Amino acid sequence: MSYTSTVNGAAALGRLRTALGAAAAVAALLAAAAPAAGSESGAAAAPAPPCGSGQLAADGAERLGANAVRITVVNEGSAPCVLRGHPAVALAGQGSPGNAKPLTVVRLGPARPVELPPGGAAQTRISFTPVLGEADGYCASGAEPFAAPSMVLGVAGARLQLAPDDGGNFALCGTVVRATAFRPAS
């Protein structure tokens, strides 16, 4: 081996040690700047569990004209939860569960998870074919009109009974309603 190759080899080894030292210093700086595993700012939050029936409440159904209502559900629990999907809907049985009228729900829009912190709210809009005319109204389709003082909303295993915010009845033709997927309340 010649003197030149030994010198060049030693120089290359020196440059490699310098580069490795610089890489180790950069890695040490990055590790020091990164939050510790498990710390609040660095740990990924575990996904919230699905909302349960004991967490959700609703006060009433806000009228949006003659053929729709908006319903807001609130997480009254002490922990966040995730609400998914569309509600189930029935008209209450006017004092008797046997008189309840389950309704077919046409689902509108894609269902996306809505994370609700404690006190957080989500909304759905329910629309239906209204009864026409006054007092003894009628249905243009010939269906029998049905009126009830309250609606039962099925959501996350809960059955929430709601009255219209104007004190009236829910009056509709047929057994089909349309409901949007739950969205964050605006």
Short mmCIF file of C-alpha atoms in Angstrom, two decimals:
data_model
loop_
_atom_site.label_atom_id
_atom_site.label_comp_id
_atom_site.label_asym_id
_atom_site.label_seq_id
_atom_site.Cartn_x
_atom_site.Cartn_y
_atom_site.Cartn_z
CA MET A 1 0.00 0.00 0.00
CA SER A 2 1.38 3.36 -0.90
CA TYR A 3 1.68 6.41 1.27
CA THR A 4 -0.93 8.25 -0.85
CA SER A 5 -3.66 5.65 -0.39
CA THR A 6 -3.00 5.56 3.37
CA VAL A 7 -3.31 9.34 3.61
CA ASN A 8 -6.42 9.42 1.41
CA GLY A 9 -7.94 6.54 3.40
CA ALA A 10 -7.22 8.32 6.68
CA ALA A 11 -8.73 11.53 5.31
CA ALA A 12 -11.85 9.68 4.15
CA LEU A 13 -12.18 7.98 7.53
CA GLY A 14 -11.88 11.38 9.22
CA ARG A 15 -14.61 12.85 7.02
CA LEU A 16 -16.85 9.85 7.76
CA ARG A 17 -16.34 10.28 11.51
CA THR A 18 -17.15 14.00 11.20
CA ALA A 19 -20.33 13.26 9.22
CA LEU A 20 -21.41 10.58 11.71
CA GLY A 21 -20.72 12.95 14.59
CA ALA A 22 -22.81 15.68 12.93
CA ALA A 23 -25.65 13.21 12.28
CA ALA A 24 -25.57 12.10 15.92
CA ALA A 25 -25.68 15.74 17.05
CA VAL A 26 -28.69 16.45 14.81
CA ALA A 27 -30.45 13.32 16.09
CA ALA A 28 -29.77 14.39 19.70
CA LEU A 29 -31.16 17.88 19.01
CA LEU A 30 -34.30 16.45 17.37
CA ALA A 31 -34.84 14.03 20.25
CA ALA A 32 -34.46 16.84 22.78
CA ALA A 33 -36.93 19.04 20.88
CA ALA A 34 -39.54 16.28 20.49
CA PRO A 35 -42.07 15.96 23.30
CA ALA A 36 -41.66 12.98 25.55
CA ALA A 37 -43.82 9.99 24.74
CA GLY A 38 -47.01 10.08 26.74
CA SER A 39 -46.90 13.82 27.38
CA GLU A 40 -50.07 15.76 26.64
CA SER A 41 -48.67 17.72 23.73
CA GLY A 42 -46.91 14.80 22.05
CA ALA A 43 -49.21 11.84 22.60
CA ALA A 44 -51.91 11.20 20.07
CA ALA A 45 -55.25 11.37 21.81
CA ALA A 46 -57.13 8.11 21.93
CA PRO A 47 -60.26 8.25 19.82
CA ALA A 48 -63.39 9.05 21.80
CA PRO A 49 -65.80 6.15 22.33
CA PRO A 50 -69.24 6.10 20.70
CA CYS A 51 -71.89 8.17 22.46
CA GLY A 52 -74.07 6.17 24.81
CA SER A 53 -77.73 6.56 25.67
CA GLY A 54 -76.94 8.07 29.08
CA GLN A 55 -74.84 10.86 27.57
CA LEU A 56 -77.26 12.44 25.12
CA ALA A 57 -80.18 14.78 25.68
CA ALA A 58 -82.40 16.96 23.49
CA ASP A 59 -84.82 19.70 24.51
CA GLY A 60 -87.23 19.88 21.61
CA ALA A 61 -87.81 20.00 17.90
CA GLU A 62 -87.34 23.41 16.30
CA ARG A 63 -89.88 23.99 13.53
CA LEU A 64 -88.45 24.86 10.12
CA GLY A 65 -91.72 25.57 8.36
CA ALA A 66 -94.68 23.23 7.91
CA ASN A 67 -92.69 20.21 6.82
CA ALA A 68 -89.43 20.04 8.79
CA VAL A 69 -87.86 20.23 12.24
CA ARG A 70 -84.28 20.57 13.45
CA ILE A 71 -83.27 18.54 16.46
CA THR A 72 -80.16 19.29 18.49
CA VAL A 73 -78.67 16.62 20.75
CA VAL A 74 -76.15 17.55 23.44
CA ASN A 75 -73.47 15.47 25.13
CA GLU A 76 -74.36 15.87 28.81
CA GLY A 77 -71.71 13.38 29.86
CA SER A 78 -68.37 14.18 31.45
CA ALA A 79 -66.28 12.74 28.62
CA PRO A 80 -66.14 13.24 24.85
CA CYS A 81 -67.98 10.80 22.61
CA VAL A 82 -68.51 10.21 18.91
CA LEU A 83 -71.98 10.33 17.32
CA ARG A 84 -72.49 8.60 13.98
CA GLY A 85 -75.27 8.09 11.51
CA HIS A 86 -78.89 9.05 11.14
CA PRO A 87 -81.66 8.94 13.76
CA ALA A 88 -84.56 6.52 13.93
CA VAL A 89 -87.93 8.30 14.21
CA ALA A 90 -91.39 7.45 15.52
CA LEU A 91 -94.40 9.53 16.43
CA ALA A 92 -95.35 9.08 20.07
CA GLY A 93 -98.42 7.09 20.96
CA GLN A 94 -100.49 9.80 22.62
CA GLY A 95 -100.27 8.27 26.07
CA SER A 96 -99.82 4.66 24.99
CA PRO A 97 -96.65 3.11 23.57
CA GLY A 98 -98.92 0.72 21.65
CA ASN A 99 -100.22 3.69 19.66
CA ALA A 100 -96.73 4.83 18.61
CA LYS A 101 -96.21 5.08 14.88
CA PRO A 102 -92.73 3.98 13.74
CA LEU A 103 -91.63 5.83 10.63
CA THR A 104 -89.44 4.81 7.75
CA VAL A 105 -86.39 7.07 7.60
CA VAL A 106 -84.90 7.97 4.23
CA ARG A 107 -81.29 8.81 5.02
CA LEU A 108 -79.99 12.01 3.45
CA GLY A 109 -76.28 12.67 3.07
CA PRO A 110 -73.28 10.65 4.11
CA ALA A 111 -72.83 9.87 7.79
CA ARG A 112 -69.54 11.12 9.21
CA PRO A 113 -68.39 10.81 12.82
CA VAL A 114 -69.10 13.89 14.93
CA GLU A 115 -66.95 14.17 18.05
CA LEU A 116 -68.88 15.79 20.89
CA PRO A 117 -66.91 17.17 23.83
CA PRO A 118 -68.87 17.50 27.08
CA GLY A 119 -71.53 20.13 26.32
CA GLY A 120 -70.97 19.72 22.56
CA ALA A 121 -73.96 19.47 20.23
CA ALA A 122 -74.93 17.87 16.93
CA GLN A 123 -78.00 18.43 14.76
CA THR A 124 -80.22 16.54 12.35
CA ARG A 125 -83.01 17.85 10.14
CA ILE A 126 -86.14 15.76 9.76
CA SER A 127 -88.57 16.56 6.97
CA PHE A 128 -91.92 15.00 6.13
CA THR A 129 -95.02 15.38 3.98
CA PRO A 130 -97.27 17.78 5.88
CA VAL A 131 -101.00 17.54 6.36
CA LEU A 132 -102.83 20.05 4.16
CA GLY A 133 -105.83 22.20 5.04
CA GLU A 134 -107.16 23.33 8.40
CA ALA A 135 -108.41 21.41 11.48
CA ASP A 136 -109.44 18.13 9.81
CA GLY A 137 -106.60 18.27 7.31
CA TYR A 138 -106.02 15.86 4.48
CA CYS A 139 -103.18 14.27 2.57
CA ALA A 140 -102.84 14.99 -1.14
CA SER A 141 -101.71 11.36 -1.59
CA GLY A 142 -104.90 10.04 -0.01
CA ALA A 143 -102.97 8.67 2.98
CA GLU A 144 -104.51 8.98 6.42
CA PRO A 145 -103.17 12.03 8.29
CA PHE A 146 -101.53 11.32 11.62
CA ALA A 147 -100.87 13.83 14.38
CA ALA A 148 -99.03 13.37 17.64
CA PRO A 149 -97.89 15.78 20.36
CA SER A 150 -94.38 14.35 20.40
CA MET A 151 -91.77 12.51 18.41
CA VAL A 152 -89.37 9.83 19.62
CA LEU A 153 -85.86 10.11 18.24
CA GLY A 154 -83.69 7.00 18.38
CA VAL A 155 -80.03 7.94 18.66
CA ALA A 156 -77.04 6.07 20.13
CA GLY A 157 -79.31 3.62 21.91
CA ALA A 158 -81.36 6.40 23.52
CA ARG A 159 -85.02 7.13 22.87
CA LEU A 160 -85.48 10.86 23.23
CA GLN A 161 -89.09 12.07 23.32
CA LEU A 162 -89.44 15.57 21.91
CA ALA A 163 -92.27 18.04 21.46
CA PRO A 164 -92.35 20.76 18.81
CA ASP A 165 -90.94 24.04 20.12
CA ASP A 166 -94.15 25.87 19.19
CA GLY A 167 -96.37 23.68 21.41
CA GLY A 168 -98.28 22.21 18.45
CA ASN A 169 -98.44 18.67 17.14
CA PHE A 170 -96.43 16.79 14.58
CA ALA A 171 -98.87 16.24 11.73
CA LEU A 172 -97.81 14.29 8.70
CA CYS A 173 -99.04 12.22 5.81
CA GLY A 174 -97.76 8.69 5.33
CA THR A 175 -95.07 6.86 7.25
CA VAL A 176 -91.91 8.19 5.60
CA VAL A 177 -89.62 10.96 6.86
CA ARG A 178 -86.26 12.16 5.56
CA ALA A 179 -83.40 12.74 7.99
CA THR A 180 -79.95 14.20 7.50
CA ALA A 181 -76.96 12.57 9.13
CA PHE A 182 -75.87 14.22 12.37
CA ARG A 183 -73.58 17.22 11.86
CA PRO A 184 -71.86 19.53 14.35
CA ALA A 185 -74.33 22.15 15.60
CA SER A 186 -73.86 25.57 14.09
#
